[in-house]
């Protein structure tokens, strides 16, 4: 990782502090709490600081100075240990005591512009500067509280340079440590430090505040390069967004406007997005997480940051793929490369969020930057305008496509059909048939028509109420290819269901079976929806009769798909229909297992439409059936049973029974189980049970992260208040 190699402590000012402490009598204006400067010291160390001692004696002298809270004596002994290369041999207990002493001493060194005289303020500033060398040392050994205070103090005075200097010096000190001192509980940047008795990290709060202080300082400088590198190289622990919103206003000076906090939070979010793309690539799931549903503004801010990073004398972002960049000095080399997949993924995410205008901005930015959008990006834009129903804009994009591929043709044909321009859509389809060969394989191909294009045409004809022309095309497909697939027949089924054409519906099912195609979940859901349109009475029997008349044999996959569909429909009727299907499944000799019943339990616990009494009765009925079949609940089953017991007026003993069964069955209790039971027990205020769960978490060596860590903190806080 690119780091600044800084030398912060070239000339300590302790000589001047010593002079001040021995020549100036403390008066009302000179506050010297705890004798930090040790005036009139008669310590043998002060008089004989040049005497050579063994490392053991020096360590003893350091402990003595720490106990006396004498910063001057501490620093003198520490420099002797450093000169003798004895610092790596210091016990961790000595380093911890030194860190505790600094944590007590440092607040007294904070200069006050209102109550301190100039000479006193300057003396404190010099002493604080000298103490920072000790702060960096203890921080590199994993004791972060003094570093947290110093960085926060520097930021509160508007000195972001000192904040960053402290951070880079700490990293440099840590990197110079011997390997045996870099254990997980001592690292500055390891995201998994040691655990406390409650399962929490000992210094996670300091680690979080330090990370946010560094990012705040970089935000004040607008330094995206080093912020991205720090996150992508795991040098900083990036907390959840709600933690940032709570802590950033505390870290920044209170005298600053509130907009400063908002700017820093925007900086951190944009940096996080770019760093995630740098680490994981511009994958759709990576970007969708940051778009947060259908809110792409934060992603657009990151896009603007990327574009801005390509400008200036020292750009950190390059518009050129990495393979095309000539060798340049590392200090000025880009950290992010805007290759074609980046542009394409960002545009696709904007289209997914129904913001085709932002996708158009991506394309326009490429062109103004001297780049020609690829066919994939223009296809994405075409798809976005098609879904938005903007036919004129879609045609404009189509006209600018130099060599439309099969995907572009398919997208434009669907867009024309959606806007009821049937003749133009069919004309474009015939052009595609002439331009490309027919491919019987369903796998996508850029230069051959496959089943996807033909299915799009059939769907377009049916939504425009042209079933005869769709049927003619399907007949041509059977003769000339590509052969119709399950999706083809599902499209017909959905149309016949919507138009209530039962005869054509059954005929299509029979054709699907004759051609040896397997129905999928969409087929079964269409069948069930068709039956429910007429009556909810005896749905299971009518469903099985229709499947039998359509030559669709019942199987485990068939029943499972239909059961899942009824579970998703929600409501007591749907759940009981699913139970009836399971009973029918077992009567025909098709085996069921605990997964089948667990799926049913999950539907009950997640169904908000059920009353508590109904949900409790259904849960008991499902568990009773499992026992009759000799099926043992697994860990996931117990999770749902715990959720059910906690949401119903069940006794806590029932909850703890399932908790004990999980501990017996599972060698490792996952985070989800801990979260479910802790949240429920906290809601019930079952303090002794909460202590049992936390004790198990600690003994198991489980380290909570994210939402679970915040929940554990809350539980511990409540238990401490109770105590």
XYZ file of C-alpha atoms in Angstrom:
723
model
C 0.000 0.000 0.000
C 1.142 3.478 -0.812
C 1.943 5.238 2.488
C 3.603 8.449 3.349
C 6.925 7.817 5.028
C 6.882 10.458 7.693
C 9.352 11.419 10.386
C 7.311 13.250 12.913
C 9.591 13.440 15.876
C 12.936 14.743 14.702
C 13.682 16.912 17.765
C 11.829 16.396 21.037
C 11.090 19.498 22.998
C 11.455 17.886 26.389
C 14.546 19.953 27.134
C 12.416 23.075 26.947
C 9.706 21.500 29.093
C 12.371 20.508 31.633
C 13.712 24.051 31.666
C 10.220 25.381 32.200
C 9.502 22.900 34.971
C 12.620 23.715 36.975
C 12.727 27.490 36.592
C 9.112 28.541 36.702
C 7.262 28.518 39.984
C 3.704 27.331 39.567
C 1.302 30.190 40.074
C -2.421 30.688 39.706
C -2.094 30.968 35.939
C 0.133 27.860 35.626
C -1.913 24.739 36.184
C 0.174 21.612 36.565
C -2.229 18.786 37.427
C -0.704 15.568 38.785
C 2.783 17.121 38.509
C 3.032 16.052 34.903
C 6.222 18.012 34.384
C 7.650 17.015 37.799
C 9.011 20.460 38.890
C 12.002 20.387 41.285
C 12.454 16.695 40.568
C 15.101 15.031 42.686
C 14.720 11.709 40.937
C 18.036 9.905 40.379
C 16.842 9.329 36.831
C 16.700 13.066 36.135
C 20.185 13.570 37.548
C 21.763 10.467 36.070
C 19.873 9.989 32.822
C 23.068 9.032 30.989
C 23.912 6.092 33.251
C 23.701 2.793 31.398
C 21.339 0.190 32.847
C 20.244 -3.256 31.796
C 16.968 -3.543 29.841
C 15.373 -5.077 32.942
C 16.422 -2.084 35.039
C 15.197 0.309 32.363
C 11.851 -1.481 32.294
C 11.656 -1.177 36.077
C 12.444 2.540 35.825
C 9.711 2.886 33.181
C 7.192 1.220 35.495
C 8.242 3.569 38.308
C 7.874 6.640 36.064
C 4.480 5.385 34.896
C 3.313 4.982 38.473
C 4.450 8.549 39.250
C 2.709 9.859 36.116
C 5.894 11.747 35.181
C 5.855 12.405 31.439
C 9.447 13.671 31.483
C 10.742 10.574 33.241
C 8.628 8.280 31.065
C 9.988 9.801 27.895
C 13.611 9.681 29.094
C 13.426 5.987 29.954
C 11.502 5.209 26.779
C 14.191 6.839 24.632
C 16.872 4.848 26.438
C 14.954 1.646 25.724
C 14.545 2.689 22.100
C 18.235 3.517 21.722
C 19.106 0.127 23.173
C 16.617 -1.594 20.855
C 14.882 -2.976 23.929
C 11.359 -1.762 23.123
C 10.308 -5.028 21.399
C 11.190 -6.848 24.626
C 8.801 -4.836 26.772
C 6.061 -6.982 28.267
C 2.557 -6.243 27.094
C 1.597 -5.469 30.687
C 4.220 -2.683 30.744
C 2.930 -1.290 27.449
C -0.633 -1.436 28.741
C 0.332 0.449 31.924
C 2.109 3.045 29.797
C -1.014 3.422 27.639
C -3.183 3.818 30.756
C -0.813 6.503 32.083
C -0.901 8.382 28.786
C -4.677 8.170 28.750
C -4.700 9.977 32.117
C -1.921 12.452 31.321
C -2.964 13.614 27.850
C -6.194 15.484 28.772
C -4.173 17.651 31.176
C -1.907 18.677 28.294
C -4.747 20.073 26.193
C -3.970 23.804 25.817
C -6.728 26.278 26.572
C -6.754 29.535 24.642
C -9.034 31.173 27.229
C -7.552 30.170 30.620
C -3.860 29.410 29.926
C -1.177 32.054 29.637
C 0.785 32.060 26.393
C 3.890 30.527 27.973
C 1.868 27.761 29.605
C -0.073 27.057 26.410
C 3.137 26.822 24.380
C 4.690 24.521 26.993
C 1.663 22.239 26.898
C 1.721 22.144 23.107
C 5.411 21.147 23.145
C 4.795 18.491 25.796
C 1.834 17.164 23.788
C 4.015 16.967 20.701
C 6.615 14.961 22.615
C 3.975 12.655 24.073
C 2.812 11.736 20.610
C 5.921 9.631 20.071
C 4.840 7.503 23.027
C 1.251 7.462 21.739
C 2.372 6.060 18.386
C 4.389 3.361 20.132
C 1.567 2.081 22.367
C -0.900 2.281 19.463
C 1.346 0.104 17.304
C 1.164 -2.471 20.104
C -2.636 -2.412 20.017
C -3.500 0.078 22.816
C -5.492 2.658 20.939
C -7.137 4.913 23.538
C -4.273 7.497 23.640
C -4.150 7.612 19.832
C -7.911 8.050 19.724
C -7.664 11.036 22.097
C -4.782 12.674 20.202
C -6.452 12.332 16.821
C -9.740 13.651 18.143
C -7.953 16.562 19.843
C -6.131 17.418 16.605
C -9.362 17.370 14.613
C -11.162 19.450 17.223
C -8.544 22.181 16.718
C -8.892 21.940 12.931
C -5.480 20.312 12.499
C -6.233 17.453 10.100
C -2.537 17.261 9.163
C -1.565 16.140 12.659
C -4.382 13.574 12.635
C -3.039 12.009 9.438
C 0.582 12.291 10.591
C -0.291 10.308 13.716
C -2.062 7.652 11.668
C 0.691 7.161 9.100
C 3.350 7.150 11.823
C 1.407 4.455 13.689
C 1.169 2.322 10.549
C 4.884 2.763 9.929
C 5.674 1.797 13.520
C 3.417 -1.236 13.305
C 4.906 -2.411 10.014
C 8.367 -2.254 11.619
C 7.330 -4.546 14.507
C 8.716 -8.092 14.634
C 6.271 -10.708 13.384
C 5.684 -12.202 16.842
C 4.297 -8.871 18.066
C 1.691 -8.693 15.306
C -0.775 -11.028 16.986
C -4.461 -10.425 16.203
C -5.170 -8.678 19.518
C -2.324 -6.174 18.992
C -2.696 -4.989 15.430
C -3.671 -1.490 14.518
C -5.647 -2.457 11.458
C -6.763 -6.035 12.062
C -10.569 -6.129 11.967
C -10.666 -8.989 14.489
C -9.118 -7.896 17.796
C -9.396 -9.773 21.090
C -12.753 -10.380 22.744
C -13.963 -9.123 26.105
C -15.892 -11.356 28.544
C -19.166 -10.210 26.952
C -18.030 -11.224 23.479
C -17.302 -7.653 22.440
C -14.003 -6.375 21.107
C -11.871 -4.600 23.677
C -11.031 -1.607 21.525
C -13.661 -1.649 18.800
C -14.953 1.762 19.827
C -11.468 3.322 19.658
C -10.784 1.505 16.405
C -14.022 2.854 14.921
C -13.395 6.408 16.118
C -9.802 6.321 14.812
C -10.970 5.102 11.400
C -13.594 7.826 11.214
C -11.080 10.440 12.368
C -8.701 9.436 9.583
C -11.472 9.483 6.983
C -12.723 12.839 8.276
C -9.240 14.302 7.942
C -8.927 12.911 4.420
C -12.386 14.285 3.610
C -11.333 17.752 4.732
C -8.442 17.473 2.283
C -10.553 15.893 -0.445
C -7.977 13.079 -0.583
C -9.885 10.231 -2.207
C -6.716 8.445 -3.296
C -5.447 7.650 0.202
C -8.947 7.069 1.571
C -9.654 4.435 -1.093
C -6.294 2.776 -0.512
C -6.800 2.710 3.263
C -10.200 1.004 2.954
C -9.308 -1.369 0.124
C -6.159 -2.509 1.971
C -8.153 -3.070 5.191
C -6.178 -0.442 7.095
C -9.383 1.084 8.423
C -12.405 -0.457 10.108
C -15.425 1.007 8.332
C -18.459 0.934 10.662
C -22.095 0.677 9.689
C -23.792 3.753 8.302
C -25.854 4.448 11.429
C -22.674 4.397 13.535
C -21.052 6.902 11.189
C -24.008 9.245 11.433
C -23.830 9.110 15.215
C -20.061 9.482 15.649
C -19.013 11.919 12.900
C -20.723 14.937 14.548
C -18.909 14.017 17.787
C -15.539 13.785 16.060
C -15.718 17.037 14.116
C -15.387 20.355 15.966
C -18.695 21.607 17.365
C -17.924 25.070 16.002
C -18.083 23.798 12.433
C -21.365 24.033 10.491
C -23.610 20.979 10.387
C -23.035 20.709 6.653
C -19.465 19.604 7.432
C -20.767 16.343 8.912
C -22.942 15.771 5.854
C -20.002 16.408 3.524
C -17.774 13.996 5.456
C -20.481 11.307 5.421
C -20.904 11.740 1.649
C -17.139 11.488 1.218
C -16.981 8.257 3.237
C -19.912 6.698 1.358
C -18.476 7.526 -2.054
C -15.081 6.227 -0.961
C -16.656 3.007 0.303
C -18.374 2.392 -3.044
C -15.216 2.975 -5.075
C -13.147 0.825 -2.678
C -15.737 -1.982 -2.938
C -15.563 -1.882 -6.733
C -11.771 -1.919 -6.459
C -11.816 -4.988 -4.190
C -14.757 -6.974 -5.597
C -15.082 -5.601 -9.112
C -18.059 -3.635 -10.488
C -20.510 -6.475 -9.929
C -24.239 -5.764 -9.944
C -24.733 -7.116 -6.407
C -21.970 -4.828 -5.135
C -23.593 -1.737 -6.611
C -27.149 -2.803 -5.711
C -26.170 -2.903 -2.039
C -25.195 0.759 -2.148
C -28.193 1.814 -4.239
C -30.249 0.684 -1.222
C -33.348 -0.412 -3.081
C -34.268 2.230 -5.610
C -32.213 5.149 -4.294
C -29.340 5.590 -6.753
C -28.305 9.127 -5.737
C -25.505 7.856 -3.499
C -24.172 5.735 -6.375
C -24.362 8.740 -8.675
C -22.287 10.715 -6.159
C -19.639 7.973 -6.331
C -19.766 8.146 -10.135
C -19.170 11.906 -9.981
C -16.230 11.275 -7.650
C -14.755 8.812 -10.151
C -15.099 11.271 -13.018
C -13.606 14.090 -10.936
C -10.730 11.772 -9.984
C -9.661 11.623 -13.627
C -8.878 15.349 -13.651
C -6.171 17.517 -12.134
C -2.383 17.279 -11.999
C -2.338 14.020 -10.048
C -5.420 12.007 -11.066
C -6.110 8.891 -8.996
C -8.621 7.490 -11.503
C -7.853 6.571 -15.106
C -10.240 6.404 -18.061
C -7.843 3.994 -19.736
C -7.876 0.251 -18.990
C -4.959 -0.780 -16.796
C -3.382 -2.861 -19.558
C -3.051 0.269 -21.724
C -1.420 2.479 -19.071
C 2.329 3.035 -19.681
C 4.689 2.622 -16.705
C 4.636 5.782 -14.576
C 5.969 6.642 -11.117
C 4.051 4.750 -8.433
C 3.328 7.900 -6.465
C 1.302 9.287 -9.353
C -0.161 6.041 -10.668
C -3.975 5.708 -10.638
C -5.584 3.521 -8.011
C -8.760 2.910 -10.028
C -9.266 2.231 -13.726
C -12.573 3.094 -15.448
C -12.646 0.099 -17.760
C -15.739 -0.688 -19.827
C -17.305 -3.061 -17.208
C -17.340 -0.191 -14.681
C -19.291 2.123 -16.982
C -21.611 -0.703 -18.005
C -22.338 -1.866 -14.429
C -23.059 1.654 -13.174
C -25.399 2.344 -16.102
C -27.144 -1.011 -15.561
C -27.700 -0.239 -11.864
C -29.251 3.120 -12.743
C -31.584 1.346 -15.178
C -32.486 -1.196 -12.476
C -33.446 1.714 -10.202
C -35.652 3.140 -12.998
C -33.339 6.120 -13.440
C -32.567 5.881 -17.135
C -31.742 9.597 -17.061
C -28.701 8.843 -14.902
C -27.732 6.002 -17.249
C -27.910 8.499 -20.103
C -25.584 10.778 -18.106
C -23.056 7.924 -17.915
C -23.161 7.531 -21.706
C -22.897 11.288 -22.266
C -19.924 11.488 -19.870
C -18.154 8.755 -21.808
C -18.599 10.660 -25.040
C -17.452 13.993 -23.598
C -14.401 12.164 -22.193
C -13.482 10.950 -25.670
C -14.692 7.371 -25.161
C -17.132 5.551 -27.407
C -19.801 3.600 -25.463
C -19.680 -0.113 -26.131
C -22.596 -2.083 -27.519
C -23.240 -3.535 -24.044
C -23.666 -0.062 -22.524
C -25.946 1.101 -25.343
C -27.972 -2.111 -24.966
C -28.408 -1.270 -21.282
C -29.584 2.225 -22.176
C -31.934 0.811 -24.808
C -33.386 -1.588 -22.249
C -33.896 1.269 -19.775
C -35.810 3.420 -22.257
C -37.850 0.401 -23.285
C -38.921 -0.339 -19.690
C -39.678 3.353 -19.143
C -41.904 3.371 -22.232
C -39.881 6.129 -23.871
C -40.096 4.827 -27.418
C -38.613 7.929 -29.067
C -35.497 7.829 -26.878
C -35.191 4.079 -27.468
C -35.316 4.629 -31.230
C -32.670 7.334 -30.928
C -30.326 4.908 -29.126
C -31.125 2.217 -31.697
C -30.185 4.523 -34.562
C -26.790 5.187 -32.948
C -25.933 1.500 -32.561
C -23.197 0.789 -35.138
C -23.661 -3.003 -35.254
C -26.686 -4.139 -33.223
C -26.300 -7.635 -31.810
C -29.020 -10.182 -31.070
C -29.602 -8.774 -27.585
C -30.157 -5.277 -29.023
C -32.629 -6.635 -31.588
C -34.510 -8.560 -28.899
C -34.654 -5.529 -26.606
C -35.893 -3.209 -29.362
C -38.482 -5.741 -30.571
C -39.849 -6.063 -27.008
C -39.927 -2.274 -26.640
C -41.940 -1.877 -29.844
C -44.405 -4.583 -28.792
C -44.797 -2.996 -25.348
C -45.731 0.252 -27.060
C -48.175 -1.592 -29.393
C -46.184 -0.902 -32.566
C -46.741 -4.452 -33.812
C -45.976 -3.986 -37.517
C -42.699 -2.223 -36.817
C -41.744 -4.904 -34.274
C -42.452 -7.739 -36.746
C -40.529 -5.907 -39.465
C -37.528 -5.638 -37.162
C -37.889 -9.338 -36.293
C -37.808 -10.295 -39.988
C -34.686 -8.133 -40.400
C -33.095 -10.019 -37.518
C -33.980 -13.354 -39.155
C -32.185 -12.224 -42.319
C -29.180 -10.807 -40.445
C -28.558 -13.789 -38.137
C -28.675 -17.532 -38.417
C -31.054 -19.531 -36.223
C -29.484 -21.234 -33.225
C -31.385 -24.168 -31.719
C -29.453 -23.964 -28.449
C -30.989 -21.807 -25.707
C -27.589 -20.431 -24.736
C -27.160 -16.753 -25.669
C -25.149 -15.820 -28.734
C -24.307 -12.424 -30.202
C -24.467 -13.540 -33.841
C -27.291 -16.101 -33.939
C -30.987 -15.937 -33.105
C -31.978 -18.201 -30.245
C -35.123 -19.093 -28.337
C -34.982 -15.856 -26.277
C -35.749 -13.669 -29.303
C -38.577 -15.928 -30.484
C -40.115 -16.014 -26.998
C -39.996 -12.205 -26.922
C -41.925 -12.092 -30.201
C -44.539 -14.598 -28.965
C -44.956 -12.616 -25.754
C -45.332 -9.402 -27.758
C -47.988 -10.913 -30.021
C -49.969 -12.227 -27.047
C -49.940 -8.957 -25.077
C -51.317 -7.357 -28.242
C -54.082 -10.019 -28.378
C -52.805 -11.818 -31.497
C -52.877 -15.479 -30.341
C -53.316 -16.912 -33.860
C -50.135 -15.240 -35.136
C -48.307 -16.365 -31.992
C -49.511 -19.936 -32.562
C -48.362 -19.796 -36.212
C -44.887 -18.684 -35.094
C -44.772 -21.504 -32.543
C -45.629 -24.002 -35.287
C -42.796 -22.605 -37.444
C -40.452 -23.018 -34.495
C -41.381 -26.698 -34.160
C -40.534 -27.184 -37.854
C -37.593 -24.884 -38.479
C -36.298 -24.165 -35.003
C -35.471 -23.076 -32.480
C -37.638 -25.627 -30.663
C -40.189 -24.172 -28.182
C -39.143 -24.527 -24.547
C -40.965 -24.409 -21.215
C -40.878 -20.586 -21.223
C -42.636 -20.572 -24.594
C -45.521 -22.635 -23.256
C -45.624 -20.730 -19.961
C -46.217 -17.571 -22.016
C -49.197 -19.208 -23.714
C -50.479 -20.550 -20.382
C -50.403 -17.114 -18.773
C -52.312 -15.640 -21.731
C -54.987 -18.387 -21.713
C -55.343 -18.029 -17.942
C -55.831 -14.268 -18.268
C -58.436 -14.722 -21.043
C -60.153 -17.622 -19.171
C -59.702 -20.056 -22.098
C -59.697 -23.312 -20.106
C -59.709 -25.596 -23.169
C -56.657 -23.960 -24.733
C -55.008 -23.924 -21.293
C -55.309 -27.700 -20.835
C -54.301 -28.303 -24.472
C -51.114 -26.289 -23.952
C -50.273 -28.297 -20.828
C -50.729 -31.531 -22.773
C -48.487 -30.282 -25.583
C -45.807 -29.346 -23.064
C -45.903 -32.878 -21.647
C -45.947 -34.546 -25.106
C -42.802 -32.720 -26.165
C -40.964 -34.026 -23.109
C -40.542 -30.634 -21.423
C -40.492 -30.337 -17.634
C -42.869 -27.844 -15.981
C -41.142 -25.268 -13.776
C -42.305 -23.230 -10.799
C -43.829 -20.646 -13.128
C -45.927 -23.393 -14.757
C -47.317 -24.571 -11.420
C -48.039 -21.070 -10.130
C -49.946 -20.333 -13.355
C -51.990 -23.514 -12.880
C -52.825 -22.635 -9.269
C -53.718 -19.044 -10.139
C -56.048 -20.320 -12.874
C -57.830 -22.655 -10.446
C -58.139 -19.981 -7.766
C -59.764 -17.601 -10.250
C -62.874 -19.798 -10.213
C -63.074 -21.228 -6.703
C -60.949 -21.821 -3.623
C -62.905 -24.959 -2.773
C -60.966 -28.246 -2.921
C -58.026 -26.675 -4.751
C -55.688 -29.622 -4.101
C -57.987 -32.203 -5.712
C -58.683 -30.001 -8.726
C -54.987 -29.235 -9.114
C -54.019 -32.913 -9.106
C -56.837 -33.731 -11.544
C -55.635 -31.066 -13.992
C -52.052 -32.315 -13.725
C -53.210 -35.882 -14.338
C -55.309 -34.911 -17.368
C -52.308 -32.982 -18.719
C -50.035 -36.036 -18.304
C -47.822 -34.286 -15.718
C -46.737 -37.019 -13.272
C -46.571 -36.039 -9.572
C -43.070 -35.997 -8.105
C -41.187 -34.554 -5.146
C -40.137 -31.573 -7.280
C -43.740 -30.997 -8.407
C -45.154 -31.029 -4.888
C -42.315 -28.932 -3.460
C -42.790 -26.226 -6.090
C -46.541 -26.030 -5.445
C -46.099 -26.084 -1.642
C -43.595 -23.225 -1.850
C -46.049 -21.259 -3.960
C -48.848 -21.628 -1.405
C -46.489 -20.642 1.416
C -45.602 -17.449 -0.438
C -49.278 -16.634 -0.978
C -49.704 -16.337 2.829
C -52.934 -16.645 4.770
C -54.370 -19.525 6.804
C -56.095 -21.062 3.759
C -52.834 -21.196 1.807
C -50.914 -22.735 4.726
C -53.576 -25.402 5.266
C -53.591 -26.129 1.517
C -49.826 -26.653 1.725
C -50.362 -29.012 4.679
C -52.933 -30.945 2.633
C -50.428 -31.243 -0.225
C -47.805 -32.635 2.162
C -50.335 -35.183 3.414
C -51.189 -36.164 -0.181
C -47.495 -36.347 -0.997
C -46.863 -38.760 1.884
C -49.917 -40.890 1.019
C -48.468 -41.473 -2.475
C -45.194 -42.685 -1.004
C -43.194 -39.585 -1.883
C -40.818 -39.039 1.049
C -40.803 -35.845 3.086
C -38.139 -34.680 5.515
C -37.500 -32.006 8.141
C -36.684 -29.492 5.375
C -40.240 -29.780 4.013
C -41.778 -29.001 7.402
C -39.192 -26.319 8.186
C -40.198 -24.522 4.995
C -43.793 -24.614 6.212
C -42.788 -23.305 9.651
C -40.883 -20.428 8.040
C -44.017 -19.469 6.145
C -46.051 -19.425 9.358
C -43.555 -17.341 11.365
C -43.135 -14.806 8.539
C -46.831 -14.463 7.716
C -47.948 -11.113 9.149
C -51.563 -11.778 8.089
C -52.001 -14.559 10.689
C -53.268 -13.766 14.166
C -51.140 -14.873 17.110
C -53.591 -17.605 18.062
C -53.798 -18.943 14.493
C -50.038 -18.829 14.072
C -49.537 -20.660 17.377
C -52.097 -23.328 16.447
C -50.513 -23.901 13.017
C -47.023 -24.113 14.548
C -48.155 -26.709 17.094
C -49.907 -28.704 14.356
C -46.792 -28.747 12.158
C -44.526 -29.778 15.058
C -47.004 -32.492 16.046
C -46.951 -33.904 12.498
C -43.154 -33.925 12.538
C -43.158 -35.937 15.755
C -45.698 -38.401 14.324
C -43.408 -38.950 11.330
C -40.356 -39.372 13.574
C -38.657 -36.280 12.121
C -36.215 -34.414 14.365
C -36.123 -30.608 14.059
C -32.768 -29.323 12.805
C -31.052 -26.051 13.733
C -33.033 -24.026 11.187
C -36.282 -25.586 12.449
C -35.429 -24.600 16.023
C -34.683 -21.066 14.841
C -38.218 -20.747 13.494
C -39.644 -22.397 16.614
C -37.777 -19.861 18.771
C -39.166 -17.042 16.622
C -42.655 -18.494 16.953
C -42.377 -18.926 20.739
C -41.056 -15.388 21.160
C -43.792 -13.840 19.022
C -46.567 -15.790 20.783
C -47.503 -15.688 24.484
C -45.454 -18.846 25.052
C -43.503 -19.353 28.296
C -39.807 -18.478 28.191
C -39.015 -22.058 29.210
C -40.170 -23.150 25.734
C -37.767 -20.674 24.128
C -34.862 -21.912 26.247
C -35.785 -25.539 25.476
C -35.224 -24.903 21.763
C -32.035 -22.964 22.605
C -30.664 -25.964 24.519
C -31.531 -28.289 21.628
C -29.644 -26.035 19.212
C -26.565 -26.098 21.473
C -26.716 -29.895 21.651
C -27.169 -30.415 17.904
C -24.814 -27.764 16.497
C -21.082 -27.569 17.112
C -21.246 -23.922 16.078
C -24.153 -21.574 16.794
C -24.498 -19.064 13.916
C -25.020 -15.331 14.239
C -28.655 -15.532 13.100
C -29.593 -17.774 16.038
C -27.833 -15.509 18.535
C -29.607 -12.480 17.092
C -33.075 -14.077 17.186
C -32.861 -15.253 20.782
C -31.075 -12.176 22.185
C -33.528 -9.799 20.565
C -36.536 -11.779 21.790
C -35.251 -12.253 25.344
C -34.326 -8.562 25.581
C -37.847 -7.647 24.503
C -39.161 -9.905 27.290
C -36.517 -8.571 29.719
C -35.412 -12.078 30.703
C -32.110 -11.039 32.278
C -30.893 -14.400 33.582
C -31.568 -16.064 30.230
C -29.697 -13.262 28.463
C -26.697 -13.843 30.710
C -26.754 -17.551 29.823
C -26.733 -16.818 26.090
C -23.889 -14.278 26.428
C -21.901 -16.726 28.539
C -22.257 -19.392 25.854
C -21.181 -16.876 23.209
C -18.044 -16.016 25.186
C -17.109 -19.629 25.948
C -17.624 -20.582 22.299
C -15.217 -17.825 21.246
C -17.867 -16.305 18.982
C -17.206 -12.726 17.910
C -20.317 -10.733 16.965
C -20.170 -8.356 14.048
C -22.438 -5.675 12.587
C -26.036 -5.638 13.832
C -25.395 -8.514 16.242
C -22.480 -6.640 17.841
C -24.685 -3.601 18.374
C -27.387 -5.810 19.911
C -24.859 -7.448 22.255
C -23.633 -4.019 23.336
C -27.188 -3.029 24.152
C -27.763 -6.228 26.142
C -24.524 -5.759 28.091
C -25.450 -2.162 28.849
C -28.877 -3.204 30.130
C -27.354 -5.955 32.276
C -24.849 -3.489 33.750
C -27.671 -1.085 34.609
C -29.572 -3.920 36.253
C -26.488 -4.824 38.292
